[in-house]
Coordinates of C-alpha atoms in Angstrom, one line a residue:
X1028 CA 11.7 19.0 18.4
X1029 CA 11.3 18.4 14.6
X1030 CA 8.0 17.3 12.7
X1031 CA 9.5 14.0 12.4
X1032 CA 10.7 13.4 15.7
X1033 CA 7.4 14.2 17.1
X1034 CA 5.8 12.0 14.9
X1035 CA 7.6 9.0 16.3
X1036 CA 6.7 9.9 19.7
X1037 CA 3.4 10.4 19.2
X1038 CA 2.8 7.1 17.6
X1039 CA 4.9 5.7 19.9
X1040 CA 2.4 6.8 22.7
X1041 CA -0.8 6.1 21.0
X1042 CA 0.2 2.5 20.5
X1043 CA 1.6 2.1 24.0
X1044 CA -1.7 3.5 25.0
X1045 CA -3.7 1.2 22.7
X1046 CA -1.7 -1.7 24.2
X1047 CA -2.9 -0.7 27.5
X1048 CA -6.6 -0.1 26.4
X1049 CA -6.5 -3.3 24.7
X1050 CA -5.2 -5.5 27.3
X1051 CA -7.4 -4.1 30.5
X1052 CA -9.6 -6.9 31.6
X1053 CA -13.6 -6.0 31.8
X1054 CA -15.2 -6.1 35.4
X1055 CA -16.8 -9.2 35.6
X1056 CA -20.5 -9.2 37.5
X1057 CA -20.6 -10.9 41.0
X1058 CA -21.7 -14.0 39.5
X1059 CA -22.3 -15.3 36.3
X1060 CA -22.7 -18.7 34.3
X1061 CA -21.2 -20.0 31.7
X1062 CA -22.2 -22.9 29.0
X1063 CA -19.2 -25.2 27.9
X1064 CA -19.8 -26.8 24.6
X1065 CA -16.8 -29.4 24.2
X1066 CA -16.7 -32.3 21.7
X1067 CA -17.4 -34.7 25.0
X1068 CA -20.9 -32.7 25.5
X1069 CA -21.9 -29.9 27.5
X1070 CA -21.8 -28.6 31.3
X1071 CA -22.1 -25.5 32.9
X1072 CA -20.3 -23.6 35.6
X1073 CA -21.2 -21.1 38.2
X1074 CA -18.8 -18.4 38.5
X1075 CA -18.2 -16.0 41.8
X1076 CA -16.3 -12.7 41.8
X1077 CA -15.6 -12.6 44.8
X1078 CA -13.6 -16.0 45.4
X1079 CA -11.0 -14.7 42.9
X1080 CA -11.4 -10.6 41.5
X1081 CA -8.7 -10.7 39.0
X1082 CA -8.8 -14.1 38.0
X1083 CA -12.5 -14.0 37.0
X1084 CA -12.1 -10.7 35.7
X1085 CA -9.7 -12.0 33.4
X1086 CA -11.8 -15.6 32.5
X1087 CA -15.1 -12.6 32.1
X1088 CA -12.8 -10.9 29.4
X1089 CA -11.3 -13.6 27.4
X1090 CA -15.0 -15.2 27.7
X1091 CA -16.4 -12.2 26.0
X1092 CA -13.3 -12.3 23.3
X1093 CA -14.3 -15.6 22.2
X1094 CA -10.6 -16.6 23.3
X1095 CA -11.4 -20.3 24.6
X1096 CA -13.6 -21.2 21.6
X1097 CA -11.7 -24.4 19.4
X1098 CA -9.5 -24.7 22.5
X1099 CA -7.8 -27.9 23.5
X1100 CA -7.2 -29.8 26.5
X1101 CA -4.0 -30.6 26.2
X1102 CA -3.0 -31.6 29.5
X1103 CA -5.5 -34.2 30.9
X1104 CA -4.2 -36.4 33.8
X1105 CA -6.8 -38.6 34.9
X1106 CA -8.1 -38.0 38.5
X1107 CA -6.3 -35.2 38.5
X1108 CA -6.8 -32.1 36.1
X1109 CA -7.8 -31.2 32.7
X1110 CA -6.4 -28.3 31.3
X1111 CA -6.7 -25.5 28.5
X1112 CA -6.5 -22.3 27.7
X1113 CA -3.9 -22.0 24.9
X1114 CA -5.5 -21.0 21.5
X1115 CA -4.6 -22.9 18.7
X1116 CA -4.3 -19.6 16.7
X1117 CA -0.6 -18.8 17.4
X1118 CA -1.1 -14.8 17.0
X1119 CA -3.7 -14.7 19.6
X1120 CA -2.3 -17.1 21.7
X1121 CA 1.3 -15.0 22.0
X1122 CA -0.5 -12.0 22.7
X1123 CA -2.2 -12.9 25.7
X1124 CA 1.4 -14.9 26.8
X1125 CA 3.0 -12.3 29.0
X1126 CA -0.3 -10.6 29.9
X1127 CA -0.4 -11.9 33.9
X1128 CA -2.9 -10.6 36.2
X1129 CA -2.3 -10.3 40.2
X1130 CA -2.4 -13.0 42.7
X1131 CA -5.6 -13.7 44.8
X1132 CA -6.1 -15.2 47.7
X1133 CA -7.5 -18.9 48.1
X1134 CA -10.9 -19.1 49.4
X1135 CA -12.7 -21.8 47.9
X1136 CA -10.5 -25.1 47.4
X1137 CA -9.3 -27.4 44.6
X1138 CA -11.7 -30.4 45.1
X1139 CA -13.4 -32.3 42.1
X1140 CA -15.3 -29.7 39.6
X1141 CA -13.6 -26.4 40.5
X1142 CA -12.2 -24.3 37.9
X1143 CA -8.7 -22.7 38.7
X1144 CA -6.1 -20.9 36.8
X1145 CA -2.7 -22.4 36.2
X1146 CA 0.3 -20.7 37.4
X1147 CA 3.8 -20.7 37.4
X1148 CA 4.9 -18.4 40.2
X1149 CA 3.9 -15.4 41.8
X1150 CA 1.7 -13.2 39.6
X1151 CA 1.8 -15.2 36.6
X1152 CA -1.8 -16.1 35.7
X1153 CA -2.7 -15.6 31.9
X1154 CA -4.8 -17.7 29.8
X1155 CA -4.4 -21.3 31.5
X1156 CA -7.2 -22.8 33.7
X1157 CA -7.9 -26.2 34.9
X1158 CA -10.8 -28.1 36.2
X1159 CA -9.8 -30.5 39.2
X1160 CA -11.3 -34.0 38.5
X1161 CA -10.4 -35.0 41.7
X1162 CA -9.8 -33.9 45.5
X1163 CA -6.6 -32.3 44.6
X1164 CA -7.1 -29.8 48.2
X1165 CA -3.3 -29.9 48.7
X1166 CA -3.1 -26.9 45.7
X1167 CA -4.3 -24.4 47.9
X1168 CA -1.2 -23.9 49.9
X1169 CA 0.6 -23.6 46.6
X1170 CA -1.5 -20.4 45.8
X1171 CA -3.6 -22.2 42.5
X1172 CA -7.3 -20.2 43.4
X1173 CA -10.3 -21.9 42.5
X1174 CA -13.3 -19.3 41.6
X1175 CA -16.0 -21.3 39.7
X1176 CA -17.7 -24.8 39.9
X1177 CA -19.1 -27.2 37.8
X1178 CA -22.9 -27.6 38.3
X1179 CA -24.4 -29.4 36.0
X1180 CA -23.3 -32.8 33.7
X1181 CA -19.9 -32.6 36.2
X1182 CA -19.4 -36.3 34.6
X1183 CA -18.4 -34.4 31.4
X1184 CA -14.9 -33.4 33.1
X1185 CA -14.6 -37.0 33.9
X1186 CA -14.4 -38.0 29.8
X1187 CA -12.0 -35.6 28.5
X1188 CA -9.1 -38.2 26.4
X1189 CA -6.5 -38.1 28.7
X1190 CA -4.6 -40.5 26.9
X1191 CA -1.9 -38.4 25.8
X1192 CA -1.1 -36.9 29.1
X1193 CA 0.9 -33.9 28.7
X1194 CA 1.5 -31.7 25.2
X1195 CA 4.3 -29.8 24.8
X1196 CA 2.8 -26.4 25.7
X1197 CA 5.5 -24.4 23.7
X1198 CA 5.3 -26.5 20.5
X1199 CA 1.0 -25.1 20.9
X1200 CA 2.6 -21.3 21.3
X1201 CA 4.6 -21.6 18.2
X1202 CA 2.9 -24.1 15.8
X1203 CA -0.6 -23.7 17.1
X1204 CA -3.4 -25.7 15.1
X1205 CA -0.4 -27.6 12.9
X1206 CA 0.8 -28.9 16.6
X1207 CA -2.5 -30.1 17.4
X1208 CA -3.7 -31.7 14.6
X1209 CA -0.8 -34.4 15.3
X1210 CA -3.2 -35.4 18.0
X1211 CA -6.8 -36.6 16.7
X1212 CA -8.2 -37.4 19.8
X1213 CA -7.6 -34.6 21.7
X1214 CA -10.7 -33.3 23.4
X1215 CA -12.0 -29.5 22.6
X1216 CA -14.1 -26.6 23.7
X1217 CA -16.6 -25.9 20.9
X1218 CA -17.8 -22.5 22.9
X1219 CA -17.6 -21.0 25.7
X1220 CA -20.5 -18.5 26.7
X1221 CA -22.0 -16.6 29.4
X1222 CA -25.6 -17.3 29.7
X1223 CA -27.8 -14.3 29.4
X1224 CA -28.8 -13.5 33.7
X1225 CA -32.1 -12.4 32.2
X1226 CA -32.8 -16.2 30.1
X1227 CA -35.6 -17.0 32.7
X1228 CA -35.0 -20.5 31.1
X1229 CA -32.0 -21.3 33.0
X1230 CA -31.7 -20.1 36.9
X1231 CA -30.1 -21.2 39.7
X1232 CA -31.8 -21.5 43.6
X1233 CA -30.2 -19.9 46.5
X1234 CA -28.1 -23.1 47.2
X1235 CA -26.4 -22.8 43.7
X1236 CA -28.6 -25.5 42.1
X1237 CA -29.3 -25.9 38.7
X1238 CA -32.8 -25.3 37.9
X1239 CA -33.8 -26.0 34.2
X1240 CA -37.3 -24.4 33.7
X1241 CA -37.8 -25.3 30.3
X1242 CA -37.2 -29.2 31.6
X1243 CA -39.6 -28.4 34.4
X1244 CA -42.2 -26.8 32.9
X1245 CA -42.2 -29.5 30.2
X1246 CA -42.6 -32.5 32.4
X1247 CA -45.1 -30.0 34.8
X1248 CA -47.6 -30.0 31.8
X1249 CA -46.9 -33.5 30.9
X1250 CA -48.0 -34.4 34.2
X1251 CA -51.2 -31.8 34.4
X1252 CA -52.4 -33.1 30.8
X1253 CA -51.6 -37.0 32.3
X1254 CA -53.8 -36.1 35.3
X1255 CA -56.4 -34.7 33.2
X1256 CA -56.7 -37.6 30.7
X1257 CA -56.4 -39.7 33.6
X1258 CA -60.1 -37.8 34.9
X1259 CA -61.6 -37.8 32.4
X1260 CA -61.8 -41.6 31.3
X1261 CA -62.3 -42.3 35.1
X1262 CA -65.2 -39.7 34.8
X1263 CA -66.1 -41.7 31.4
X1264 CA -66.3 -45.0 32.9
X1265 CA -68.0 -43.6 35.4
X1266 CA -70.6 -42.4 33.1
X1267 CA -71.0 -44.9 31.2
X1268 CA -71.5 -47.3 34.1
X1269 CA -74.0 -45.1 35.8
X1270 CA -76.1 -44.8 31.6
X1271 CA -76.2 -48.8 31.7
X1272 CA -77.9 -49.7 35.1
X1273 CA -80.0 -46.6 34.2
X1274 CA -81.1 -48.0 31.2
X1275 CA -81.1 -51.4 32.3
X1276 CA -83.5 -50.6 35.5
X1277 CA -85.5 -48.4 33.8
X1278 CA -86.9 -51.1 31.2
X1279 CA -87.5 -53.9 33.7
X1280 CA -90.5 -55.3 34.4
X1281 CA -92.4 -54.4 37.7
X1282 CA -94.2 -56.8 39.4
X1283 CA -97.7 -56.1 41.9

């Protein structure tokens, strides 16, 4: 083998391995949460590992890439699902096109607030998710695996413009942004980001709750400096009552 012929092949491999190292999904914890900024406000989903490995494997990675940032919903069908997850940059967008993950098996189901990848057959999940706005149940049997839930402002889904139905999805792919922008009131995701497990100002309890400490603790000491002021001008009155029949007893006349 020549200089040059080696050469060729060895670029050939580094970039086939680069491809590879590039396009391997990050594990994903057990469970995570995850802040959606969008231009109709903001909600917040809880997101389980276990309920769909690859899928949330993939949603951890393209998460951490900042892929669904300035994404649109371009398929919203009311009381049924709104959808996303094709960037409006096209050279991002037609890199992750072809890069399908694995089936997993339905365990949780597509009823109003779950978050599910799109698919068009058999091993063909990639970028596209949905959140059900409705009980749409019947998608299970059809393989679409829900993984994560909205739990918190759920009524956010419910006021994504759906009044131009359904884009043209390849038109996005080739044209991106310049697509898009023939649309005005199309709905967007600002951000997407995973919220820090060790921000001790947003938790969940046991039963997948939201629990907003900086809310709580804010009306807590509302409510402790309420009670307080509320003490002392009873304990006021009180004083002040108890000074004036002092004084007023103690100057009046007594009488043999």
């Amino acid at each position: 083998m020549n200089k040059s012929t080696f050469l060729v092949v060895f670029f050939f491999l580094l970039s086939i391995s680069i491809s590879l190292i590039n396009t391997k999904d990050l594990t994903a914890p057990d469970n995570f949460k995850v802040k959606v900024d969008t231009t109709k406000g903001v909600f917040y989903v809880n997101v389980t590992r276990s309920l769909s490995p690859h899928g949330v494997d993939r949603f951890y990675t393209l998460i951490d890439s900042r892929y669904y940032d300035n994404n649109s919903f371009f398929r919203v069908i009311k009381n049924f699902v709104d959808q996303f997850g094709i960037s409006s940059n096209v050279t991002t967008s037609n890199y992750w096109r072809n890069k399908s993950i694995k089936d997993d098996p339905v365990i949780a189901s597509n009823t109003d607030g779950w978050l599910t990848f799109a698919t068009s057959g058999k091993n063909s999940r990639t970028t596209q998710l949905f959140f059900n706005t409705a009980d749409n149940s019947y998608l299970d049997d059809q393989g679409f695996t829900p993984f994560g839930f909205v739990f918190k402002n759920i009524e956010v889904i419910h006021e994504i413009y759906s009044g131009y139905d359904d884009l043209d999805q390849s038109a996005i792919y080739r044209e991106g942004s310049g697509y898009l922008s023939n649309y005005p009131k199309l709905d967007y995701i600002n951000t997407m980001r995973i919220i820090d497990p060790e921000d001790s100002s947003f938790t969940l309890d046991t039963n997948g709750n939201d629990d907003d400490n900086n809310d709580n603790t804010v009306l807590l000491v509302i409510s402790i400096i309420s009670i307080v002021i509320g003490i002392i001008i009873f304990l006021g009155i009180v004083v002040m009552l108890g000074l004036f029949f002092f004084i007023r007893y103690r100057n009046r006349p007594t009488y043999l």
